[in-house]
mmCIF file of C-alpha atoms in Angstrom:
data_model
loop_
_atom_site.group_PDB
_atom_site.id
_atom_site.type_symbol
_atom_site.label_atom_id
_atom_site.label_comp_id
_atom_site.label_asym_id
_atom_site.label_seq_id
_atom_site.Cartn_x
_atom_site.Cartn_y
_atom_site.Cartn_z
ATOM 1 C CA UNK J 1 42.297 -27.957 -32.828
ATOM 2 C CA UNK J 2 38.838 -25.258 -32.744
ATOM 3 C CA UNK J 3 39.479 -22.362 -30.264
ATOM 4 C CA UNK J 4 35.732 -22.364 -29.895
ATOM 5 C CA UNK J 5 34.202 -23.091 -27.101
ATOM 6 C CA UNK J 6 32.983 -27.166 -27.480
ATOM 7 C CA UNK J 7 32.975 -30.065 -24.750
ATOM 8 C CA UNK J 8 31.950 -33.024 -26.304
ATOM 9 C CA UNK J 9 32.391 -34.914 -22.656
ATOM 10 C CA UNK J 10 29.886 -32.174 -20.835
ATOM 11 C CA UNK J 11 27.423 -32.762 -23.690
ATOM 12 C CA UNK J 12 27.266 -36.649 -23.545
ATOM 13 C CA UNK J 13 26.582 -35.555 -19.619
ATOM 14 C CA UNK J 14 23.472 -33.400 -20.824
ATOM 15 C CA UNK J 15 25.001 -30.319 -20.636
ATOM 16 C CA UNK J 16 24.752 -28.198 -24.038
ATOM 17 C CA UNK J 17 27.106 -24.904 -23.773
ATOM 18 C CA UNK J 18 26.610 -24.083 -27.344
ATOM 19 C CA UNK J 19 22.731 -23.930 -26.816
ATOM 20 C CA UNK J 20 23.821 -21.710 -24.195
ATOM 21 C CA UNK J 21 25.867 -19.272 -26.273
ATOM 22 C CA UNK J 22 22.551 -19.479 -28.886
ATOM 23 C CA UNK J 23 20.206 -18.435 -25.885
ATOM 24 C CA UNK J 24 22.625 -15.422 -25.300
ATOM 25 C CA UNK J 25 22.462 -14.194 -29.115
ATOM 26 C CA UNK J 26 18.574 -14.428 -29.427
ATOM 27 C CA UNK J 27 18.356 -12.431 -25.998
ATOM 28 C CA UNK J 28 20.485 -9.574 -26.521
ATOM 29 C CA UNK J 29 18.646 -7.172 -27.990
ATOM 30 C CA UNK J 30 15.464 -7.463 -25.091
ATOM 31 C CA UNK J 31 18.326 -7.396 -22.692
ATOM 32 C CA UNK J 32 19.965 -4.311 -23.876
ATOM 33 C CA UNK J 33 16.671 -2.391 -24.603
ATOM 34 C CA UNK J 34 16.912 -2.306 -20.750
ATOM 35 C CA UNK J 35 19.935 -0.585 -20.419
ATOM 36 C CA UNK J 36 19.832 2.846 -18.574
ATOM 37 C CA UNK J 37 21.995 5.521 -18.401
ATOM 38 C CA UNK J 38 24.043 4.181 -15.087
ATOM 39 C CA UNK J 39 24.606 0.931 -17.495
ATOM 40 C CA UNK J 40 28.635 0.035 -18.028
ATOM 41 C CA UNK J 41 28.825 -3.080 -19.116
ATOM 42 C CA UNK J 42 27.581 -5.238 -22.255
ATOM 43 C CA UNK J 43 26.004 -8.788 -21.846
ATOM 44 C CA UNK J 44 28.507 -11.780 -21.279
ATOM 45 C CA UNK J 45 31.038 -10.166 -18.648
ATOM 46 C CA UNK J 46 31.791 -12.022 -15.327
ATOM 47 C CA UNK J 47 29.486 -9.101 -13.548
ATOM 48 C CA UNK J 48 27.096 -6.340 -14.423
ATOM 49 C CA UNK J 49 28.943 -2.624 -14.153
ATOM 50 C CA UNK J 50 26.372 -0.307 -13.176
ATOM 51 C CA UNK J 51 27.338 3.344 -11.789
ATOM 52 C CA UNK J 52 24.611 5.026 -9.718
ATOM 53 C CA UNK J 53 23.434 8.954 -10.152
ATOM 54 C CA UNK J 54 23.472 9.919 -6.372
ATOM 55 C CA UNK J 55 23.562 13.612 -7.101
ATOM 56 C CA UNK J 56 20.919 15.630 -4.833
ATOM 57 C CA UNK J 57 21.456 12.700 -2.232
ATOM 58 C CA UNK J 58 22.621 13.619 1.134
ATOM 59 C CA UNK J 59 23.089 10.137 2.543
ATOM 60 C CA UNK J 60 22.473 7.425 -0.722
ATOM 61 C CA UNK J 61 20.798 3.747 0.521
ATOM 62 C CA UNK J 62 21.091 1.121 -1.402
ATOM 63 C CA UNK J 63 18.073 -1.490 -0.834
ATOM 64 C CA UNK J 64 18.525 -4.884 -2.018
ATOM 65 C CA UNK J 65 15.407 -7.505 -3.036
ATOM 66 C CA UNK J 66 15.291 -11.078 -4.137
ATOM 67 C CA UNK J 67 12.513 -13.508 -4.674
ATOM 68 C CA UNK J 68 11.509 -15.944 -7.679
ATOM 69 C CA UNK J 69 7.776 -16.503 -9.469
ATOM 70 C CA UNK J 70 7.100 -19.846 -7.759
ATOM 71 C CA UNK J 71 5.077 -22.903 -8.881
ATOM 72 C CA UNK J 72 3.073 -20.085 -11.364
ATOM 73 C CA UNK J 73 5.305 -21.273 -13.439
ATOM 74 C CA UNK J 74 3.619 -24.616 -14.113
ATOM 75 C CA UNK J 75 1.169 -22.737 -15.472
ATOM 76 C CA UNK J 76 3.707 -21.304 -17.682
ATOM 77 C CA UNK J 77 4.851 -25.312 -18.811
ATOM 78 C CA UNK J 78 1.336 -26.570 -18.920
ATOM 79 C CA UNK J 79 0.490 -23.850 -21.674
ATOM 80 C CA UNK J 80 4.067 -23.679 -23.291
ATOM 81 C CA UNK J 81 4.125 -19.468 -22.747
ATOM 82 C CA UNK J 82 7.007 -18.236 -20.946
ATOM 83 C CA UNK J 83 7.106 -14.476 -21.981
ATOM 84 C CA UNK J 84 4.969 -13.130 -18.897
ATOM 85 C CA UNK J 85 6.902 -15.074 -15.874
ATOM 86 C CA UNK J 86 9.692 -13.040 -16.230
ATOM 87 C CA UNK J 87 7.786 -9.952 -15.600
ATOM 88 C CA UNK J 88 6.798 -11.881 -12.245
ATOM 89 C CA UNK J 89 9.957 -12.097 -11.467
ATOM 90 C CA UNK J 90 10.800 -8.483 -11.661
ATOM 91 C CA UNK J 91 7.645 -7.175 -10.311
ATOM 92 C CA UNK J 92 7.966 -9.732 -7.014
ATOM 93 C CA UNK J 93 11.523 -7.560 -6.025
ATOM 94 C CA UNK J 94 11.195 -4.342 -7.428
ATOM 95 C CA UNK J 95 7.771 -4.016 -5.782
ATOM 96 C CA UNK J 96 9.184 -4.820 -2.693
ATOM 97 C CA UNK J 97 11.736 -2.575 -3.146
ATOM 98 C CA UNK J 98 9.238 0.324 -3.404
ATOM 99 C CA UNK J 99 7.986 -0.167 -0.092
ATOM 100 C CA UNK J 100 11.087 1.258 1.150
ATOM 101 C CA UNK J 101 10.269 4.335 -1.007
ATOM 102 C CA UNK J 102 13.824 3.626 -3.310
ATOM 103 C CA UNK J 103 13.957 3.699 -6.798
ATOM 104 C CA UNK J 104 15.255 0.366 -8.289
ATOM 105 C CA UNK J 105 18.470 0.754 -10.893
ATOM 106 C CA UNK J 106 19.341 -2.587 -11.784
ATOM 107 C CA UNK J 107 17.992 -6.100 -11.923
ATOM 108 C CA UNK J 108 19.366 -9.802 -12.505
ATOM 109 C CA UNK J 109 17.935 -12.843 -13.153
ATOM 110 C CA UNK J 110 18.723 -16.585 -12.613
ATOM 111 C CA UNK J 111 17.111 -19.883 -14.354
ATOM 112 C CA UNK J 112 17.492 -22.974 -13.799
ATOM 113 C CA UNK J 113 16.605 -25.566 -16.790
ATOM 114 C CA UNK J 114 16.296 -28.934 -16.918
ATOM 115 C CA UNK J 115 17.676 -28.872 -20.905
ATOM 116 C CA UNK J 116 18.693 -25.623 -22.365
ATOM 117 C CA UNK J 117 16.373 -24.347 -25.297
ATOM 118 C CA UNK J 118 17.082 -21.130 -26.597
ATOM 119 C CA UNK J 119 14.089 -20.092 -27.812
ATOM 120 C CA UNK J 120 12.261 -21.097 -24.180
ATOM 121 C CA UNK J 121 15.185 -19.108 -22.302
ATOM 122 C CA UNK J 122 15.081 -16.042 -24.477
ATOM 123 C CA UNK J 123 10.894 -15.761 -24.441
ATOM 124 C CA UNK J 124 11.763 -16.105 -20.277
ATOM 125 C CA UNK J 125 14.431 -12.992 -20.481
ATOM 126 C CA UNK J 126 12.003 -11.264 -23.057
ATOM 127 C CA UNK J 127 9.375 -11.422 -19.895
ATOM 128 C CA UNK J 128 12.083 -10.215 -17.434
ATOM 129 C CA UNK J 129 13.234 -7.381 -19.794
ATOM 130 C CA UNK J 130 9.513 -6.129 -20.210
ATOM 131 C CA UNK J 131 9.425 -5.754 -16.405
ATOM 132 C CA UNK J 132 12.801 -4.274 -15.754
ATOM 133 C CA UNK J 133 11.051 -1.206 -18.848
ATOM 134 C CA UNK J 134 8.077 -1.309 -17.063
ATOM 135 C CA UNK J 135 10.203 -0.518 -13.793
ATOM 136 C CA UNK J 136 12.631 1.886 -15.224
ATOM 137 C CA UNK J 137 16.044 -0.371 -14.189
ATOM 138 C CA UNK J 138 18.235 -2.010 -16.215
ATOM 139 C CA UNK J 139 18.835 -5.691 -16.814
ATOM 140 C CA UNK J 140 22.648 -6.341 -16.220
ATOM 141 C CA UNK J 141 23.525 -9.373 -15.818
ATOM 142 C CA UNK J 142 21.864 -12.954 -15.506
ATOM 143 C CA UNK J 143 22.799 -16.997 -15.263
ATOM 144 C CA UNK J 144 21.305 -19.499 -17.319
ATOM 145 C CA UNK J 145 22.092 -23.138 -15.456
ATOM 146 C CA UNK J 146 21.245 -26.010 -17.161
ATOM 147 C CA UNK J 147 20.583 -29.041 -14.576
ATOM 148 C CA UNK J 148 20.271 -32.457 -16.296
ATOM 149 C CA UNK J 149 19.586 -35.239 -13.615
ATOM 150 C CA UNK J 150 18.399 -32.438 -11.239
ATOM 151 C CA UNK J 151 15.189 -31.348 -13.464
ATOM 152 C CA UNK J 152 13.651 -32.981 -15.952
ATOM 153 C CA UNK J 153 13.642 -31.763 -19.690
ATOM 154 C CA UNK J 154 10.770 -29.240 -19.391
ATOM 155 C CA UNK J 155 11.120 -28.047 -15.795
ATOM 156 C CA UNK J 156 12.476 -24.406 -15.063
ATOM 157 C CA UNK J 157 12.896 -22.055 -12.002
ATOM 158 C CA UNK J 158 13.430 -18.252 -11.964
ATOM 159 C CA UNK J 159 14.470 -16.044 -9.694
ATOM 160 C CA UNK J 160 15.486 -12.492 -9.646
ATOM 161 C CA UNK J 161 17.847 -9.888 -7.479
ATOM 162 C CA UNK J 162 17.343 -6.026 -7.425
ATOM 163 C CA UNK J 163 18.978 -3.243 -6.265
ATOM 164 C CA UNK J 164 17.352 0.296 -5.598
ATOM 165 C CA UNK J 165 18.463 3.411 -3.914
ATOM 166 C CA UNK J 166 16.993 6.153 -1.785
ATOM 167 C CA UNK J 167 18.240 9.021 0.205
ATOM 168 C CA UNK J 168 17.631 8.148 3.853
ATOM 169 C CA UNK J 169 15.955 10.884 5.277
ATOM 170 C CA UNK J 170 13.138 9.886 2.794
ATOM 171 C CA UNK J 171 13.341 5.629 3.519
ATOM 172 C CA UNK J 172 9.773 4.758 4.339
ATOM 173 C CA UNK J 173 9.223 4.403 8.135
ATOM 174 C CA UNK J 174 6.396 2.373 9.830
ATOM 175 C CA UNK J 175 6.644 5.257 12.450
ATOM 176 C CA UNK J 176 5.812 7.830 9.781
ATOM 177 C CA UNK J 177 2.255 6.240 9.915
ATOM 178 C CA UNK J 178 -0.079 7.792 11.906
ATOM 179 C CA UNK J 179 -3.394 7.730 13.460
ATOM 180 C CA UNK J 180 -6.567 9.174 10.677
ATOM 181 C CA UNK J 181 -4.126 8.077 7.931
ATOM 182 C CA UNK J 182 -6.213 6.637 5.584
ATOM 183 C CA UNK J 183 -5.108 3.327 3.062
ATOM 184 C CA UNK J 184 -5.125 3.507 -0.493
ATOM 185 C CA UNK J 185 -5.600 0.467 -2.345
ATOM 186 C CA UNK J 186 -3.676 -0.274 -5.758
ATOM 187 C CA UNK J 187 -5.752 -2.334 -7.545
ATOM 188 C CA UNK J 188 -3.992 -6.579 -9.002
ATOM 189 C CA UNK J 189 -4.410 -7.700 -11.845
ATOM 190 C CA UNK J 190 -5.371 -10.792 -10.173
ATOM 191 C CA UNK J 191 -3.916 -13.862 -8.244
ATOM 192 C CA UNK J 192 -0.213 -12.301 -9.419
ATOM 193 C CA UNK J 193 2.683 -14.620 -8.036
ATOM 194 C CA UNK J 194 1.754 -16.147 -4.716
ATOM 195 C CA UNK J 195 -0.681 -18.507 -3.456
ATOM 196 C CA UNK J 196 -0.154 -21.167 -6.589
ATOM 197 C CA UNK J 197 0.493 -24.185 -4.429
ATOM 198 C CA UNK J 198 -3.229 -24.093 -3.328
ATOM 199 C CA UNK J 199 -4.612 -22.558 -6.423
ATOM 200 C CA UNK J 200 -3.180 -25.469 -8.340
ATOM 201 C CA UNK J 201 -4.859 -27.758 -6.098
ATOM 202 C CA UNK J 202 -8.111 -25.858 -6.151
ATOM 203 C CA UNK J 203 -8.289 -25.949 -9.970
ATOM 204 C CA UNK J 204 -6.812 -29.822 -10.547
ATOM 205 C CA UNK J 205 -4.141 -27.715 -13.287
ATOM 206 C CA UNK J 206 -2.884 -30.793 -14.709
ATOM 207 C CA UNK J 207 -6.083 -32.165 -15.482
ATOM 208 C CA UNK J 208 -8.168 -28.655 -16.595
ATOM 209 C CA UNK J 209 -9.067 -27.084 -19.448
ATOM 210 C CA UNK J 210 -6.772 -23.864 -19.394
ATOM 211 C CA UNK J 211 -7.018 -22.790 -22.863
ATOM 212 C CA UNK J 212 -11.203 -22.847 -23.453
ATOM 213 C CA UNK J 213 -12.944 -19.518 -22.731
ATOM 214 C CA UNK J 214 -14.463 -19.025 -19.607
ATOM 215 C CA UNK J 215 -18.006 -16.926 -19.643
ATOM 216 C CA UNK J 216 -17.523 -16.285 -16.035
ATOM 217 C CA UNK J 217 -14.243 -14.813 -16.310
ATOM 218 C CA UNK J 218 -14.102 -13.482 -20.151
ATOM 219 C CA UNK J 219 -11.068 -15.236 -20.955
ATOM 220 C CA UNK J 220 -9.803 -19.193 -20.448
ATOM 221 C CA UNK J 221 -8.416 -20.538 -16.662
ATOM 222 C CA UNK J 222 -5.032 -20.532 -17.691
ATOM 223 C CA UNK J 223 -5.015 -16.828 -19.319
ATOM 224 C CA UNK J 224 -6.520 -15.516 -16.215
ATOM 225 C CA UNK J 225 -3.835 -17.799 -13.738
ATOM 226 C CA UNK J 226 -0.859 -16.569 -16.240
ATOM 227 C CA UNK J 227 -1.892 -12.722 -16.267
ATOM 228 C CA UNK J 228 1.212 -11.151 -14.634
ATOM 229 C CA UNK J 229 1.956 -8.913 -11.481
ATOM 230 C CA UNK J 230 1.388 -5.081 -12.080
ATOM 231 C CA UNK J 231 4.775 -3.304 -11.341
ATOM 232 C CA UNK J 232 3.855 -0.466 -9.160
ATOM 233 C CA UNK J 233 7.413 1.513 -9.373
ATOM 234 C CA UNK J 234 6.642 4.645 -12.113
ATOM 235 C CA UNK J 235 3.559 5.144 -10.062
ATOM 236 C CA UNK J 236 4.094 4.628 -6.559
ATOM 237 C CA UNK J 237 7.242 6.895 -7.386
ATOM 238 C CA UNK J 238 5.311 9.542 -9.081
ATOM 239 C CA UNK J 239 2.768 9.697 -5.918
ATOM 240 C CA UNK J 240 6.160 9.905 -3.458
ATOM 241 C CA UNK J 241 7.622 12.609 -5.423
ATOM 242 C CA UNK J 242 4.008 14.904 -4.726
ATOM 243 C CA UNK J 243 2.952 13.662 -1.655
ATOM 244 C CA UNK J 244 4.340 12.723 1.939
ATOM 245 C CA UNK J 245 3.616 8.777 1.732
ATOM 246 C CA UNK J 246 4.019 7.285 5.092
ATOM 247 C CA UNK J 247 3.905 3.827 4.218
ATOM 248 C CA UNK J 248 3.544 1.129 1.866
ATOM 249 C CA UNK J 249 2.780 -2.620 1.553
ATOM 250 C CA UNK J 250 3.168 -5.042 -0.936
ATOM 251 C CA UNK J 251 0.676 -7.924 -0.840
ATOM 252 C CA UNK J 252 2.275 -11.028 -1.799
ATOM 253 C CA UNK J 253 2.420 -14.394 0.229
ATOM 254 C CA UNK J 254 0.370 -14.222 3.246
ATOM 255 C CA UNK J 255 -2.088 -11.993 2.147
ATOM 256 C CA UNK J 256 -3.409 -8.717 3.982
ATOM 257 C CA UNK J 257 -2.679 -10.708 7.399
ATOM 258 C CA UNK J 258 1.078 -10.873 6.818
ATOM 259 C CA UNK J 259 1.724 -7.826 4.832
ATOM 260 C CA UNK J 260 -0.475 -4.898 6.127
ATOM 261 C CA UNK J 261 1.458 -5.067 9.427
ATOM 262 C CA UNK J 262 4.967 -5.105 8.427
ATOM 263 C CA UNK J 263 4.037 -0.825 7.763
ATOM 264 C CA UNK J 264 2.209 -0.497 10.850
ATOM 265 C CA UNK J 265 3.590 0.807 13.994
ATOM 266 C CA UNK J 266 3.074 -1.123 17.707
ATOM 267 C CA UNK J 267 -0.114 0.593 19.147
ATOM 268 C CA UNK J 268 -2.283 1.357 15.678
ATOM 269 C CA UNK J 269 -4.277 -0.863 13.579
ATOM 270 C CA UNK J 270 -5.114 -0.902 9.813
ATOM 271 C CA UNK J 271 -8.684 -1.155 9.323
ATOM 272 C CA UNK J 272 -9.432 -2.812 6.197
ATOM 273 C CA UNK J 273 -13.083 -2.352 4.559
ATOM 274 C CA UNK J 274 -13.858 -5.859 2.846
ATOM 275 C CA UNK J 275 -16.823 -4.513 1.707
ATOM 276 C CA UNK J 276 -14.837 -1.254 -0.161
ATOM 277 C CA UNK J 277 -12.528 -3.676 -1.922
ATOM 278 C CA UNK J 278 -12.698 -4.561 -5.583
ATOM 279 C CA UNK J 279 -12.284 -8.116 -5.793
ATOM 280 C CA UNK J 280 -11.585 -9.853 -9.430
ATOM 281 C CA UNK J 281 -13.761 -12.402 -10.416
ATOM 282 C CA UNK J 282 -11.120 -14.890 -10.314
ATOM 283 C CA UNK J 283 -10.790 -14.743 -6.632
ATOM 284 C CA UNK J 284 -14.366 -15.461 -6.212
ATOM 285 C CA UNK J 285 -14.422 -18.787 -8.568
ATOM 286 C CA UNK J 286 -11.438 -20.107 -6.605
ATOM 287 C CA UNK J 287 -13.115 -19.385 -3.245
ATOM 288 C CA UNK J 288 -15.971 -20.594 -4.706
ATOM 289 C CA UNK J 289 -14.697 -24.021 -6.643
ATOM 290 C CA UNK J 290 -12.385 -24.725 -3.382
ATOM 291 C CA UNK J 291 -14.838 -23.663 -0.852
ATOM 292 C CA UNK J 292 -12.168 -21.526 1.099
ATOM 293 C CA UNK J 293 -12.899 -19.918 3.885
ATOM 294 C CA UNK J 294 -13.160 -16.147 3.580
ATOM 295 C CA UNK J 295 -9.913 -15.941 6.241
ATOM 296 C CA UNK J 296 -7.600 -18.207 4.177
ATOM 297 C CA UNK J 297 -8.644 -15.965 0.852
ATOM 298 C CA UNK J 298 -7.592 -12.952 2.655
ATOM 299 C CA UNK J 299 -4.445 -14.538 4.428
ATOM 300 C CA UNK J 300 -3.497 -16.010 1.207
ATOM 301 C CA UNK J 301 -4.153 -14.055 -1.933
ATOM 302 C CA UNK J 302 -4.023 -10.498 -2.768
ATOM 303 C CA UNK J 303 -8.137 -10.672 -3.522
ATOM 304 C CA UNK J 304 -7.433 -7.595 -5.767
ATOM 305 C CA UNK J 305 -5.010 -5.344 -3.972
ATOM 306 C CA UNK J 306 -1.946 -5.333 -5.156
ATOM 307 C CA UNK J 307 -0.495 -2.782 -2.817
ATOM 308 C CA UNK J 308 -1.742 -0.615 0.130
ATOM 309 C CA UNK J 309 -0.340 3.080 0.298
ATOM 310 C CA UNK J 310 -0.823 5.320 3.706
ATOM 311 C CA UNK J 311 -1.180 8.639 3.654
ATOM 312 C CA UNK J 312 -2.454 11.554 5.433
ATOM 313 C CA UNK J 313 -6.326 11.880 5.237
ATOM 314 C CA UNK J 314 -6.272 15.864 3.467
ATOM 315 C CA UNK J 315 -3.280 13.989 1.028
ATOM 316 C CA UNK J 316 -5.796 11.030 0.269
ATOM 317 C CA UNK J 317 -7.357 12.559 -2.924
ATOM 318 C CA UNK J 318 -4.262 14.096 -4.673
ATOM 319 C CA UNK J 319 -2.261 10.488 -3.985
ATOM 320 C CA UNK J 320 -5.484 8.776 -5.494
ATOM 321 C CA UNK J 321 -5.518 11.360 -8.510
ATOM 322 C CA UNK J 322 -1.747 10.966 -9.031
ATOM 323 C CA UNK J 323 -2.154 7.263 -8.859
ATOM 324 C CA UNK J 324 -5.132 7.363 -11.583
ATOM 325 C CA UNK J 325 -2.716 9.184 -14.030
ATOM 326 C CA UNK J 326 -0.018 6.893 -14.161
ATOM 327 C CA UNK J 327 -3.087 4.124 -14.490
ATOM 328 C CA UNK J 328 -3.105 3.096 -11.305
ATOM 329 C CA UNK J 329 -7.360 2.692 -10.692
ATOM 330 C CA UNK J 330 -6.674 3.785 -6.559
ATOM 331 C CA UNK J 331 -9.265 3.759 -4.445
ATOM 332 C CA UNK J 332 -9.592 4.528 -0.420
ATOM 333 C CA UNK J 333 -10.069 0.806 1.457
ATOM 334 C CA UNK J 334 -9.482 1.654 5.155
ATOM 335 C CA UNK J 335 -7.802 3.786 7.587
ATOM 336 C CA UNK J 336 -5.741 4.122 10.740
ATOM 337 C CA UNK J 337 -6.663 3.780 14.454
ATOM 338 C CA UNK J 338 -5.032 3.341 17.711
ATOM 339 C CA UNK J 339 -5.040 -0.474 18.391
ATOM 340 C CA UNK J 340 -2.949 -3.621 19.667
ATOM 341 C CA UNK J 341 -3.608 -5.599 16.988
ATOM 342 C CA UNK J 342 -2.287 -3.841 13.688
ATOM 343 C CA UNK J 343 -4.513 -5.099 11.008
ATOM 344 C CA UNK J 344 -8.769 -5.661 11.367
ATOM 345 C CA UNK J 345 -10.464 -6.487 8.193
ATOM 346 C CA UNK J 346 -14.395 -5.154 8.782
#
């Protein structure tokens, strides 16, 4: 009898564990190009080992994110590219993370498959290990599930868990934010990972043409849907380090109207300049194509800011300038009044 690892029972059932163990050997190296110094353990444990540098800390707080990428990722089946979704899924925790001003160390990942292919599951990882580099954490551990019955052949979920830490005299504070604080913008790189439900309806996805080039956008539908989130970590970190940030938003699922807010304080208001904002072209065709109103654009999608920073008006231009280096394109898109209701797009 084989000691290796072989159930011929689970297989009839449609569960393939040695296309699992292949999945695991084509992804190692992306996975371990992530690996920091904190990093203790080697792929294929029962948990991810990770030991923190808390030196300089006074009081060390660990934040803690989890989301997933959504129904983007029929986007990703339609065209049969799944290298870029897993850099959704990083960017959609560690850029909440941020908000809190920590510094994410570690990240893992979870997909769920309807049949295991290797080469599909390693492209995913090869996505999520790009972000985790671009985010400067480590990818420690991760699940692969396969779910025959559940999902059908093709069909595939992701989601992602993240864990950051910052001392906690410095945790950003919606009472930091004050009144002549002015708003940075930090510029998507389009729809990012929210909002799909209704942008797959708008466009008709299963019927378009995704792959033809689009003169209006200068690229095809489905590149420009696809492109993925912009991690803001190295520079919203850099910025923190240099200036007194008092507090930070990331757009995602309900748009400026949901997001803005959750970094204002009772009794001010974030006045948002529609007019100052740079909105991508893609925004524009899908208000256009759909006819959405102008509200449900802005309390839906990003509409080309990926993330708001407040600061202090005389810190506005040095943020901005540290932002630019790092290749973040900032810009100033509002300030802060007194006010009950805490966000007014003018």
């Amino acid at each position: 009898m084989s000691n290796k690892s072989h159930s011929a029972s689970y297989a009839a059932a449609g569960v393939d564990i040695e296309a699992g163990y292949e999945g695991v050997r084509l992804m190692k190296e992306d996975v371990k190009s992530t690996f920091t110094e904190g990093v203790l353990s080697d792929i294929g444990g029962f948990g991810g080992l990770f030991a923190p540098n808390l030196k300089g800390m006074e009081e060390p707080v660990f934040v803690s994110g989890t989301d997933g990428v959504g129904t983007k990722l029929r986007l990703a089946e339609l065209l049969e590219k799944y290298d870029t979704v897993g850099i959704d899924a990083v960017a959609m925790c560690v850029n909440d993370i941020i908000c809190c001003g920590a510094k994410p160390l570690f990240f893992l990942d979870y997909i769920a498959i309807g049949k295991n292919d290797p080469v599909k599951v390693a492209s995913i990882v090869k996505g999520v290990a790009d972000g985790c580099k671009q985010s400067g954490c480590a990818l420690i551990g991760g699940e692969t599930a396969e779910h025959p019955g559940l999902m059908a052949a093709d069909d595939f979920d992701i989601a992602g868990f993240s864990v950051g830490v910052v001392d906690k005299k410095d945790i950003l504070d919606p009472k930091k934010v004050s009144e002549g604080d002015v708003i940075i913008a930090l510029p998507s790189s389009g729809i990012h990972s929210n909002g799909f439900s209704l942008v797959r309806k708008v466009f008709d996805i299963e019927n378009a043409d995704l792959t033809s080039y689009n003169e209006e956008l200068g690229k095809s539908l489905g590149e420009a849907l696809l492109t993925p989130t912009i991690i803001y970590v190295k520079p919203v970190l850099k910025a923190i380090e240099n200036v007194e940030v008092h507090g930070i938003s990331h757009i995602t699922g309900g748009g400026f109207y949901e997001n803005v807010p959750r970094s204002i304080p009772d009794g001010l208001c974030a006045n948002i300049k529609k007019d100052a904002i740079k909105i991508p072209k893609i925004f524009e065709v899908l208000q256009r194509t759909g006819n959405i109103p102008e509200r449900d654009m802005f309390n839906t999608f990003n509409m080309g800011v990926g993330m708001t920073m407040t600061v202090a008006s005389k810190d506005a231009d040095k943020a901005i300038e540290l932002l630019k280096a790092e290749g973040i394109d900032a810009y100033v898109v509002g300030d802060i009044t007194k006010g009950e209701e805490k966000i007014n797009l003018c």
